[in-house]
PDB file of C-alpha atoms in Angstrom:
ATOM      1  CA  UNK H   1      35.160 -49.466  35.759  1.00  0.00           C
ATOM      2  CA  UNK H   2      38.084 -46.990  35.547  1.00  0.00           C
ATOM      3  CA  UNK H   3      39.012 -45.552  32.171  1.00  0.00           C
ATOM      4  CA  UNK H   4      42.295 -46.686  30.596  1.00  0.00           C
ATOM      5  CA  UNK H   5      45.196 -44.249  30.843  1.00  0.00           C
ATOM      6  CA  UNK H   6      45.219 -42.180  27.678  1.00  0.00           C
ATOM      7  CA  UNK H   7      46.527 -38.740  26.744  1.00  0.00           C
ATOM      8  CA  UNK H   8      45.749 -36.733  23.629  1.00  0.00           C
ATOM      9  CA  UNK H   9      47.389 -33.468  24.716  1.00  0.00           C
ATOM     10  CA  UNK H  10      50.684 -32.340  26.221  1.00  0.00           C
ATOM     11  CA  UNK H  11      52.270 -33.874  29.279  1.00  0.00           C
ATOM     12  CA  UNK H  12      53.536 -31.116  31.558  1.00  0.00           C
ATOM     13  CA  UNK H  13      56.252 -31.822  34.135  1.00  0.00           C
ATOM     14  CA  UNK H  14      56.324 -29.408  37.063  1.00  0.00           C
ATOM     15  CA  UNK H  15      58.764 -28.691  39.874  1.00  0.00           C
ATOM     16  CA  UNK H  16      59.877 -25.476  41.548  1.00  0.00           C
ATOM     17  CA  UNK H  17      62.930 -24.199  39.655  1.00  0.00           C
ATOM     18  CA  UNK H  18      62.446 -26.153  36.407  1.00  0.00           C
ATOM     19  CA  UNK H  19      66.170 -26.784  36.536  1.00  0.00           C
ATOM     20  CA  UNK H  20      66.729 -30.496  37.220  1.00  0.00           C
ATOM     21  CA  UNK H  21      63.920 -33.031  37.789  1.00  0.00           C
ATOM     22  CA  UNK H  22      61.337 -31.566  35.413  1.00  0.00           C
ATOM     23  CA  UNK H  23      63.989 -30.791  32.795  1.00  0.00           C
ATOM     24  CA  UNK H  24      65.333 -34.346  32.889  1.00  0.00           C
ATOM     25  CA  UNK H  25      61.763 -35.669  32.760  1.00  0.00           C
ATOM     26  CA  UNK H  26      61.019 -33.528  29.703  1.00  0.00           C
ATOM     27  CA  UNK H  27      64.147 -34.720  27.917  1.00  0.00           C
ATOM     28  CA  UNK H  28      63.568 -38.372  28.742  1.00  0.00           C
ATOM     29  CA  UNK H  29      59.900 -38.198  27.761  1.00  0.00           C
ATOM     30  CA  UNK H  30      60.669 -36.559  24.415  1.00  0.00           C
ATOM     31  CA  UNK H  31      63.130 -39.349  23.668  1.00  0.00           C
ATOM     32  CA  UNK H  32      60.700 -42.075  24.778  1.00  0.00           C
ATOM     33  CA  UNK H  33      57.455 -40.798  23.269  1.00  0.00           C
ATOM     34  CA  UNK H  34      58.814 -39.116  20.147  1.00  0.00           C
ATOM     35  CA  UNK H  35      56.047 -37.563  18.066  1.00  0.00           C
ATOM     36  CA  UNK H  36      53.295 -39.520  19.847  1.00  0.00           C
ATOM     37  CA  UNK H  37      52.927 -37.058  22.729  1.00  0.00           C
ATOM     38  CA  UNK H  38      53.874 -33.406  23.100  1.00  0.00           C
ATOM     39  CA  UNK H  39      55.967 -32.799  26.223  1.00  0.00           C
ATOM     40  CA  UNK H  40      56.857 -29.642  28.125  1.00  0.00           C
ATOM     41  CA  UNK H  41      58.088 -28.629  31.568  1.00  0.00           C
ATOM     42  CA  UNK H  42      57.896 -25.587  33.821  1.00  0.00           C
ATOM     43  CA  UNK H  43      58.311 -24.376  37.386  1.00  0.00           C
ATOM     44  CA  UNK H  44      56.842 -21.942  39.886  1.00  0.00           C
ATOM     45  CA  UNK H  45      60.221 -20.219  40.419  1.00  0.00           C
ATOM     46  CA  UNK H  46      62.179 -20.862  37.186  1.00  0.00           C
ATOM     47  CA  UNK H  47      65.953 -20.440  37.288  1.00  0.00           C
ATOM     48  CA  UNK H  48      68.301 -22.188  34.836  1.00  0.00           C
ATOM     49  CA  UNK H  49      69.019 -25.738  33.742  1.00  0.00           C
ATOM     50  CA  UNK H  50      71.413 -27.361  36.193  1.00  0.00           C
ATOM     51  CA  UNK H  51      74.801 -28.265  34.637  1.00  0.00           C
ATOM     52  CA  UNK H  52      74.753 -31.653  36.385  1.00  0.00           C
ATOM     53  CA  UNK H  53      71.390 -32.396  34.768  1.00  0.00           C
ATOM     54  CA  UNK H  54      72.852 -31.535  31.369  1.00  0.00           C
ATOM     55  CA  UNK H  55      75.855 -33.807  31.985  1.00  0.00           C
ATOM     56  CA  UNK H  56      73.991 -36.912  33.163  1.00  0.00           C
ATOM     57  CA  UNK H  57      71.403 -36.567  30.418  1.00  0.00           C
ATOM     58  CA  UNK H  58      74.138 -36.390  27.811  1.00  0.00           C
ATOM     59  CA  UNK H  59      75.234 -39.812  29.096  1.00  0.00           C
ATOM     60  CA  UNK H  60      71.919 -41.286  27.865  1.00  0.00           C
ATOM     61  CA  UNK H  61      71.875 -39.431  24.563  1.00  0.00           C
ATOM     62  CA  UNK H  62      69.642 -36.502  25.526  1.00  0.00           C
ATOM     63  CA  UNK H  63      70.803 -32.929  24.911  1.00  0.00           C
ATOM     64  CA  UNK H  64      69.487 -30.340  27.369  1.00  0.00           C
ATOM     65  CA  UNK H  65      71.794 -27.517  26.290  1.00  0.00           C
ATOM     66  CA  UNK H  66      68.996 -25.838  24.323  1.00  0.00           C
ATOM     67  CA  UNK H  67      66.480 -26.122  27.190  1.00  0.00           C
ATOM     68  CA  UNK H  68      65.464 -23.071  29.188  1.00  0.00           C
ATOM     69  CA  UNK H  69      63.675 -22.846  32.537  1.00  0.00           C
ATOM     70  CA  UNK H  70      60.090 -21.653  32.083  1.00  0.00           C
ATOM     71  CA  UNK H  71      57.382 -20.332  34.365  1.00  0.00           C
ATOM     72  CA  UNK H  72      54.204 -22.353  34.823  1.00  0.00           C
ATOM     73  CA  UNK H  73      52.317 -19.126  34.133  1.00  0.00           C
ATOM     74  CA  UNK H  74      53.458 -19.311  30.491  1.00  0.00           C
ATOM     75  CA  UNK H  75      51.722 -22.663  29.941  1.00  0.00           C
ATOM     76  CA  UNK H  76      48.273 -22.680  28.328  1.00  0.00           C
ATOM     77  CA  UNK H  77      46.119 -25.022  30.466  1.00  0.00           C
ATOM     78  CA  UNK H  78      44.033 -25.917  27.417  1.00  0.00           C
ATOM     79  CA  UNK H  79      47.009 -27.706  25.857  1.00  0.00           C
ATOM     80  CA  UNK H  80      47.774 -29.924  28.848  1.00  0.00           C
ATOM     81  CA  UNK H  81      46.217 -33.357  29.277  1.00  0.00           C
ATOM     82  CA  UNK H  82      48.415 -34.666  32.098  1.00  0.00           C
ATOM     83  CA  UNK H  83      50.338 -32.770  34.791  1.00  0.00           C
ATOM     84  CA  UNK H  84      53.122 -34.626  36.600  1.00  0.00           C
ATOM     85  CA  UNK H  85      54.588 -32.905  39.653  1.00  0.00           C
ATOM     86  CA  UNK H  86      58.002 -34.067  40.864  1.00  0.00           C
ATOM     87  CA  UNK H  87      58.372 -32.141  44.141  1.00  0.00           C
ATOM     88  CA  UNK H  88      59.136 -33.965  47.380  1.00  0.00           C
ATOM     89  CA  UNK H  89      60.226 -31.674  50.199  1.00  0.00           C
ATOM     90  CA  UNK H  90      59.001 -28.450  48.530  1.00  0.00           C
ATOM     91  CA  UNK H  91      55.538 -27.071  47.859  1.00  0.00           C
ATOM     92  CA  UNK H  92      54.619 -28.075  44.311  1.00  0.00           C
ATOM     93  CA  UNK H  93      53.379 -25.452  41.850  1.00  0.00           C
ATOM     94  CA  UNK H  94      49.658 -25.065  41.350  1.00  0.00           C
ATOM     95  CA  UNK H  95      48.300 -25.635  37.860  1.00  0.00           C
ATOM     96  CA  UNK H  96      44.860 -24.578  36.746  1.00  0.00           C
ATOM     97  CA  UNK H  97      42.923 -26.585  34.217  1.00  0.00           C
ATOM     98  CA  UNK H  98      41.145 -29.915  33.904  1.00  0.00           C
ATOM     99  CA  UNK H  99      44.210 -32.093  33.444  1.00  0.00           C
ATOM    100  CA  UNK H 100      44.857 -35.536  34.864  1.00  0.00           C
ATOM    101  CA  UNK H 101      47.253 -35.142  37.798  1.00  0.00           C
ATOM    102  CA  UNK H 102      50.044 -37.491  38.829  1.00  0.00           C
ATOM    103  CA  UNK H 103      52.545 -36.891  41.620  1.00  0.00           C
ATOM    104  CA  UNK H 104      56.006 -38.415  41.471  1.00  0.00           C
ATOM    105  CA  UNK H 105      57.680 -37.320  44.724  1.00  0.00           C
ATOM    106  CA  UNK H 106      61.432 -37.236  44.037  1.00  0.00           C
ATOM    107  CA  UNK H 107      63.929 -35.387  46.258  1.00  0.00           C
ATOM    108  CA  UNK H 108      65.804 -32.587  44.516  1.00  0.00           C
ATOM    109  CA  UNK H 109      69.239 -33.936  43.474  1.00  0.00           C
ATOM    110  CA  UNK H 110      70.682 -30.402  43.531  1.00  0.00           C
ATOM    111  CA  UNK H 111      72.377 -29.410  46.771  1.00  0.00           C
ATOM    112  CA  UNK H 112      74.287 -26.449  48.161  1.00  0.00           C
ATOM    113  CA  UNK H 113      76.205 -28.683  50.564  1.00  0.00           C
ATOM    114  CA  UNK H 114      79.886 -27.816  49.926  1.00  0.00           C
ATOM    115  CA  UNK H 115      81.036 -31.162  51.323  1.00  0.00           C
ATOM    116  CA  UNK H 116      79.546 -33.070  48.376  1.00  0.00           C
ATOM    117  CA  UNK H 117      82.111 -33.931  45.729  1.00  0.00           C
ATOM    118  CA  UNK H 118      81.526 -33.714  42.006  1.00  0.00           C
ATOM    119  CA  UNK H 119      81.212 -37.514  41.821  1.00  0.00           C
ATOM    120  CA  UNK H 120      78.650 -37.518  44.619  1.00  0.00           C
ATOM    121  CA  UNK H 121      76.599 -34.839  42.869  1.00  0.00           C
ATOM    122  CA  UNK H 122      76.694 -36.775  39.614  1.00  0.00           C
ATOM    123  CA  UNK H 123      75.554 -39.902  41.456  1.00  0.00           C
ATOM    124  CA  UNK H 124      72.591 -37.993  42.913  1.00  0.00           C
ATOM    125  CA  UNK H 125      71.550 -36.725  39.477  1.00  0.00           C
ATOM    126  CA  UNK H 126      71.999 -40.136  37.860  1.00  0.00           C
ATOM    127  CA  UNK H 127      69.820 -41.750  40.503  1.00  0.00           C
ATOM    128  CA  UNK H 128      67.055 -39.203  39.915  1.00  0.00           C
ATOM    129  CA  UNK H 129      67.385 -39.561  36.148  1.00  0.00           C
ATOM    130  CA  UNK H 130      67.063 -43.337  36.346  1.00  0.00           C
ATOM    131  CA  UNK H 131      64.049 -43.162  38.694  1.00  0.00           C
ATOM    132  CA  UNK H 132      62.283 -40.810  36.281  1.00  0.00           C
ATOM    133  CA  UNK H 133      63.160 -43.092  33.378  1.00  0.00           C
ATOM    134  CA  UNK H 134      61.631 -46.090  35.151  1.00  0.00           C
ATOM    135  CA  UNK H 135      58.408 -44.205  35.886  1.00  0.00           C
ATOM    136  CA  UNK H 136      58.157 -42.982  32.318  1.00  0.00           C
ATOM    137  CA  UNK H 137      58.559 -46.521  31.010  1.00  0.00           C
ATOM    138  CA  UNK H 138      55.591 -47.607  33.129  1.00  0.00           C
ATOM    139  CA  UNK H 139      53.581 -44.629  31.859  1.00  0.00           C
ATOM    140  CA  UNK H 140      54.446 -45.544  28.276  1.00  0.00           C
ATOM    141  CA  UNK H 141      53.331 -49.130  28.892  1.00  0.00           C
ATOM    142  CA  UNK H 142      49.946 -47.857  30.107  1.00  0.00           C
ATOM    143  CA  UNK H 143      49.157 -45.821  27.009  1.00  0.00           C
ATOM    144  CA  UNK H 144      48.120 -48.712  24.752  1.00  0.00           C
ATOM    145  CA  UNK H 145      46.809 -51.412  27.081  1.00  0.00           C
ATOM    146  CA  UNK H 146      44.303 -53.510  25.064  1.00  0.00           C
ATOM    147  CA  UNK H 147      40.840 -54.372  26.311  1.00  0.00           C
ATOM    148  CA  UNK H 148      40.958 -56.848  29.170  1.00  0.00           C
ATOM    149  CA  UNK H 149      38.679 -59.658  30.366  1.00  0.00           C
ATOM    150  CA  UNK H 150      36.559 -57.494  32.698  1.00  0.00           C
ATOM    151  CA  UNK H 151      37.388 -59.172  36.037  1.00  0.00           C
ATOM    152  CA  UNK H 152      34.854 -59.161  38.864  1.00  0.00           C
ATOM    153  CA  UNK H 153      37.151 -60.482  41.581  1.00  0.00           C
ATOM    154  CA  UNK H 154      40.813 -60.294  42.478  1.00  0.00           C
ATOM    155  CA  UNK H 155      42.680 -63.122  44.212  1.00  0.00           C
ATOM    156  CA  UNK H 156      45.959 -62.977  46.101  1.00  0.00           C
ATOM    157  CA  UNK H 157      47.501 -65.555  48.418  1.00  0.00           C
ATOM    158  CA  UNK H 158      50.510 -65.918  50.720  1.00  0.00           C
ATOM    159  CA  UNK H 159      52.247 -69.044  51.952  1.00  0.00           C
ATOM    160  CA  UNK H 160      52.127 -69.759  55.680  1.00  0.00           C
ATOM    161  CA  UNK H 161      53.903 -72.224  57.956  1.00  0.00           C
ATOM    162  CA  UNK H 162      51.068 -72.856  60.398  1.00  0.00           C
ATOM    163  CA  UNK H 163      47.599 -72.671  58.856  1.00  0.00           C
ATOM    164  CA  UNK H 164      45.717 -72.523  62.161  1.00  0.00           C
ATOM    165  CA  UNK H 165      47.792 -69.687  63.636  1.00  0.00           C
ATOM    166  CA  UNK H 166      47.631 -67.661  60.437  1.00  0.00           C
ATOM    167  CA  UNK H 167      43.892 -68.245  60.059  1.00  0.00           C
ATOM    168  CA  UNK H 168      43.422 -66.869  63.563  1.00  0.00           C
ATOM    169  CA  UNK H 169      45.583 -63.812  62.793  1.00  0.00           C
ATOM    170  CA  UNK H 170      43.810 -62.911  59.532  1.00  0.00           C
ATOM    171  CA  UNK H 171      40.391 -63.509  61.087  1.00  0.00           C
ATOM    172  CA  UNK H 172      41.419 -60.889  63.643  1.00  0.00           C
ATOM    173  CA  UNK H 173      42.911 -58.530  61.065  1.00  0.00           C
ATOM    174  CA  UNK H 174      40.042 -58.704  58.561  1.00  0.00           C
ATOM    175  CA  UNK H 175      37.282 -58.818  61.161  1.00  0.00           C
ATOM    176  CA  UNK H 176      35.664 -62.017  59.879  1.00  0.00           C
ATOM    177  CA  UNK H 177      36.372 -65.757  59.876  1.00  0.00           C
ATOM    178  CA  UNK H 178      37.266 -67.525  56.631  1.00  0.00           C
ATOM    179  CA  UNK H 179      34.415 -68.468  54.354  1.00  0.00           C
ATOM    180  CA  UNK H 180      35.790 -72.000  54.197  1.00  0.00           C
ATOM    181  CA  UNK H 181      38.893 -73.956  54.985  1.00  0.00           C
ATOM    182  CA  UNK H 182      40.516 -77.334  54.479  1.00  0.00           C
ATOM    183  CA  UNK H 183      43.691 -78.822  55.916  1.00  0.00           C
ATOM    184  CA  UNK H 184      45.591 -76.976  53.154  1.00  0.00           C
ATOM    185  CA  UNK H 185      44.087 -73.489  52.927  1.00  0.00           C
ATOM    186  CA  UNK H 186      41.682 -70.945  54.394  1.00  0.00           C
ATOM    187  CA  UNK H 187      39.694 -68.684  52.075  1.00  0.00           C
ATOM    188  CA  UNK H 188      38.660 -65.191  53.192  1.00  0.00           C
ATOM    189  CA  UNK H 189      35.996 -63.339  51.200  1.00  0.00           C
ATOM    190  CA  UNK H 190      35.610 -59.704  52.299  1.00  0.00           C
ATOM    191  CA  UNK H 191      33.582 -57.723  49.731  1.00  0.00           C
ATOM    192  CA  UNK H 192      33.760 -54.532  51.792  1.00  0.00           C
ATOM    193  CA  UNK H 193      37.553 -54.251  51.430  1.00  0.00           C
ATOM    194  CA  UNK H 194      38.937 -52.472  48.392  1.00  0.00           C
ATOM    195  CA  UNK H 195      41.968 -54.139  46.823  1.00  0.00           C
ATOM    196  CA  UNK H 196      45.360 -52.409  46.951  1.00  0.00           C
ATOM    197  CA  UNK H 197      47.670 -54.694  44.992  1.00  0.00           C
ATOM    198  CA  UNK H 198      51.340 -53.717  44.562  1.00  0.00           C
ATOM    199  CA  UNK H 199      53.943 -55.033  42.137  1.00  0.00           C
ATOM    200  CA  UNK H 200      57.536 -54.737  43.386  1.00  0.00           C
ATOM    201  CA  UNK H 201      60.593 -54.702  41.134  1.00  0.00           C
ATOM    202  CA  UNK H 202      63.063 -57.563  41.700  1.00  0.00           C
ATOM    203  CA  UNK H 203      66.142 -55.411  42.314  1.00  0.00           C
ATOM    204  CA  UNK H 204      68.034 -57.804  44.563  1.00  0.00           C
ATOM    205  CA  UNK H 205      67.367 -55.803  47.735  1.00  0.00           C
ATOM    206  CA  UNK H 206      65.994 -57.310  50.904  1.00  0.00           C
ATOM    207  CA  UNK H 207      62.204 -57.371  50.890  1.00  0.00           C
ATOM    208  CA  UNK H 208      60.700 -55.353  53.744  1.00  0.00           C
ATOM    209  CA  UNK H 209      58.334 -52.440  54.279  1.00  0.00           C
ATOM    210  CA  UNK H 210      60.776 -49.898  52.823  1.00  0.00           C
ATOM    211  CA  UNK H 211      60.698 -51.770  49.505  1.00  0.00           C
ATOM    212  CA  UNK H 212      56.881 -51.963  49.549  1.00  0.00           C
ATOM    213  CA  UNK H 213      56.832 -55.688  50.277  1.00  0.00           C
ATOM    214  CA  UNK H 214      53.993 -56.075  52.740  1.00  0.00           C
ATOM    215  CA  UNK H 215      50.286 -56.538  53.205  1.00  0.00           C
ATOM    216  CA  UNK H 216      48.088 -53.717  54.415  1.00  0.00           C
ATOM    217  CA  UNK H 217      44.607 -52.754  55.541  1.00  0.00           C
ATOM    218  CA  UNK H 218      43.188 -49.249  55.501  1.00  0.00           C
ATOM    219  CA  UNK H 219      41.135 -47.922  58.400  1.00  0.00           C
ATOM    220  CA  UNK H 220      39.015 -44.813  58.824  1.00  0.00           C
ATOM    221  CA  UNK H 221      41.269 -42.338  60.603  1.00  0.00           C
ATOM    222  CA  UNK H 222      44.032 -41.691  63.134  1.00  0.00           C
ATOM    223  CA  UNK H 223      41.859 -42.831  66.017  1.00  0.00           C
ATOM    224  CA  UNK H 224      41.271 -46.143  64.242  1.00  0.00           C
ATOM    225  CA  UNK H 225      45.038 -46.675  63.848  1.00  0.00           C
ATOM    226  CA  UNK H 226      45.515 -46.044  67.569  1.00  0.00           C
ATOM    227  CA  UNK H 227      42.652 -48.390  68.374  1.00  0.00           C
ATOM    228  CA  UNK H 228      44.214 -51.073  66.142  1.00  0.00           C
ATOM    229  CA  UNK H 229      47.424 -50.726  68.136  1.00  0.00           C
ATOM    230  CA  UNK H 230      45.610 -51.252  71.415  1.00  0.00           C
ATOM    231  CA  UNK H 231      43.731 -54.231  70.001  1.00  0.00           C
ATOM    232  CA  UNK H 232      46.923 -55.758  68.598  1.00  0.00           C
ATOM    233  CA  UNK H 233      48.657 -55.558  71.973  1.00  0.00           C
ATOM    234  CA  UNK H 234      45.612 -57.038  73.672  1.00  0.00           C
ATOM    235  CA  UNK H 235      45.518 -59.896  71.139  1.00  0.00           C
ATOM    236  CA  UNK H 236      49.227 -60.631  71.508  1.00  0.00           C
ATOM    237  CA  UNK H 237      50.020 -59.614  67.927  1.00  0.00           C
ATOM    238  CA  UNK H 238      53.642 -58.625  67.217  1.00  0.00           C
ATOM    239  CA  UNK H 239      54.010 -54.866  66.712  1.00  0.00           C
ATOM    240  CA  UNK H 240      57.143 -53.997  64.732  1.00  0.00           C
ATOM    241  CA  UNK H 241      56.573 -50.226  64.632  1.00  0.00           C
ATOM    242  CA  UNK H 242      54.145 -48.410  66.943  1.00  0.00           C
ATOM    243  CA  UNK H 243      51.682 -45.841  65.552  1.00  0.00           C
ATOM    244  CA  UNK H 244      53.208 -42.854  63.801  1.00  0.00           C
ATOM    245  CA  UNK H 245      52.505 -40.365  61.037  1.00  0.00           C
ATOM    246  CA  UNK H 246      54.790 -40.558  58.015  1.00  0.00           C
ATOM    247  CA  UNK H 247      55.063 -37.585  55.653  1.00  0.00           C
ATOM    248  CA  UNK H 248      57.234 -38.678  52.754  1.00  0.00           C
ATOM    249  CA  UNK H 249      55.518 -40.065  49.671  1.00  0.00           C
ATOM    250  CA  UNK H 250      51.869 -40.538  50.594  1.00  0.00           C
ATOM    251  CA  UNK H 251      51.368 -39.111  54.106  1.00  0.00           C
ATOM    252  CA  UNK H 252      49.767 -41.746  56.342  1.00  0.00           C
ATOM    253  CA  UNK H 253      48.960 -42.581  59.926  1.00  0.00           C
ATOM    254  CA  UNK H 254      50.376 -46.089  60.180  1.00  0.00           C
ATOM    255  CA  UNK H 255      51.081 -49.056  62.404  1.00  0.00           C
ATOM    256  CA  UNK H 256      53.258 -52.040  61.461  1.00  0.00           C
ATOM    257  CA  UNK H 257      52.438 -55.580  62.580  1.00  0.00           C
ATOM    258  CA  UNK H 258      53.767 -59.059  61.794  1.00  0.00           C
ATOM    259  CA  UNK H 259      51.690 -62.088  60.972  1.00  0.00           C
ATOM    260  CA  UNK H 260      52.760 -65.459  62.450  1.00  0.00           C
ATOM    261  CA  UNK H 261      55.157 -66.032  59.532  1.00  0.00           C
ATOM    262  CA  UNK H 262      56.869 -62.652  59.874  1.00  0.00           C
ATOM    263  CA  UNK H 263      55.069 -61.064  56.921  1.00  0.00           C
ATOM    264  CA  UNK H 264      54.751 -57.327  57.549  1.00  0.00           C
ATOM    265  CA  UNK H 265      51.235 -55.904  57.704  1.00  0.00           C
ATOM    266  CA  UNK H 266      50.569 -52.171  57.629  1.00  0.00           C
ATOM    267  CA  UNK H 267      47.437 -50.726  59.238  1.00  0.00           C
ATOM    268  CA  UNK H 268      47.028 -47.231  57.806  1.00  0.00           C
ATOM    269  CA  UNK H 269      44.729 -44.232  57.494  1.00  0.00           C
ATOM    270  CA  UNK H 270      45.037 -41.321  55.091  1.00  0.00           C
ATOM    271  CA  UNK H 271      45.362 -37.827  56.525  1.00  0.00           C
ATOM    272  CA  UNK H 272      42.651 -35.186  56.533  1.00  0.00           C
ATOM    273  CA  UNK H 273      43.387 -31.772  54.950  1.00  0.00           C
ATOM    274  CA  UNK H 274      43.706 -30.311  58.448  1.00  0.00           C
ATOM    275  CA  UNK H 275      46.241 -32.957  59.429  1.00  0.00           C
ATOM    276  CA  UNK H 276      48.208 -32.415  56.225  1.00  0.00           C
ATOM    277  CA  UNK H 277      48.456 -28.710  57.069  1.00  0.00           C
ATOM    278  CA  UNK H 278      50.518 -29.659  60.140  1.00  0.00           C
ATOM    279  CA  UNK H 279      53.251 -31.341  58.055  1.00  0.00           C
ATOM    280  CA  UNK H 280      56.667 -30.706  59.665  1.00  0.00           C
ATOM    281  CA  UNK H 281      59.399 -29.026  57.656  1.00  0.00           C
ATOM    282  CA  UNK H 282      61.842 -31.918  58.127  1.00  0.00           C
ATOM    283  CA  UNK H 283      59.260 -34.542  57.032  1.00  0.00           C
ATOM    284  CA  UNK H 284      60.433 -36.870  59.791  1.00  0.00           C
ATOM    285  CA  UNK H 285      57.854 -39.375  61.145  1.00  0.00           C
ATOM    286  CA  UNK H 286      55.742 -38.140  64.061  1.00  0.00           C
ATOM    287  CA  UNK H 287      54.820 -40.610  66.826  1.00  0.00           C
ATOM    288  CA  UNK H 288      51.095 -41.022  67.464  1.00  0.00           C
ATOM    289  CA  UNK H 289      49.936 -41.087  71.064  1.00  0.00           C
ATOM    290  CA  UNK H 290      46.636 -41.891  72.670  1.00  0.00           C
ATOM    291  CA  UNK H 291      44.545 -38.766  73.462  1.00  0.00           C
ATOM    292  CA  UNK H 292      44.493 -37.872  77.140  1.00  0.00           C
TER     293      UNK H 292
END
C-alpha cells in the first residue's frame, strides 16, 4: 500500500532561470503553507525575477520584490524533502539527493515575441500563476489525509445506450468476456489491469481527450499500440486518431478509439529511455507507422 504524501523538510521548486514559474510557485506556497513547510526555489541558469511575475503576484497579495534568482547548486540536498520541477519545453535542472520528485510541466509564460502586448503577457503570467495555485491546493489537501478504509477493489462504471454492443466492444478491448451480465449491466473483472482513475475539474469546457475525459488501457510498447490499431480496424472499431507519439506532458505512444456510445478510449504505451532521447525540439506529435 503506498505511503501517504507527507513532507517534513523543504519543498524546492525548480525551473531553468528561476525567474517566473518557480518564483511564483515559491511565493504562492509560502502564502499557502505558512510556517508548516519551508519553501525555496532555484534554477539551473538563474537570471532575475521577471517583472510580470512580480506584478501578477502582487494581484493576489504576494510580494516578490525581495526575491532573488538562485542557482540550484546553492541548495543543500539534505534540507529538501520534495523537488517540484516546472519545466515544459526546456531541459529541467538535475537535483541530487533522496527527495520525492514531482513534475509539473508548465510552459514558460515569458516570451521574447515583440508582437505580444503588455495585456497579453499579463494574461500568460496570470494563467501560469493560477495553474500553479490549483496544483498547490491539491498538494496541500494531500498533506493531512486521515487513515482510510483500506480498499481491496476499485469500481467504476459508464452509462451505455446499447448494452450488447458495448459489452462486445469492452470484451474486445479488455481481452476477456464479462464475468456476468443481466439485461441491465455487464460486469468485467480484470485483476491483471492496474487502475488509472482520473478526476476532472468541472470548468464548463467541453469534455474530450484534451480535458482528460476518457477511458484508457496501457499496453506494453510501441509495437503493441500499432498492433492495437490493426486489430481495431479489423474489428470495425472507430479510430478517432491513428497511432502517434505525443511529447507534451507525459510522453506516450497512443491511439484513440471510440466505444459504441462515442466515449473516447486511449490505448497507450510509455516510452523507453531510448525513445525519449529522440524527443523533437518542437514537441509536436510524431505519427507512428508500421515497420517495413
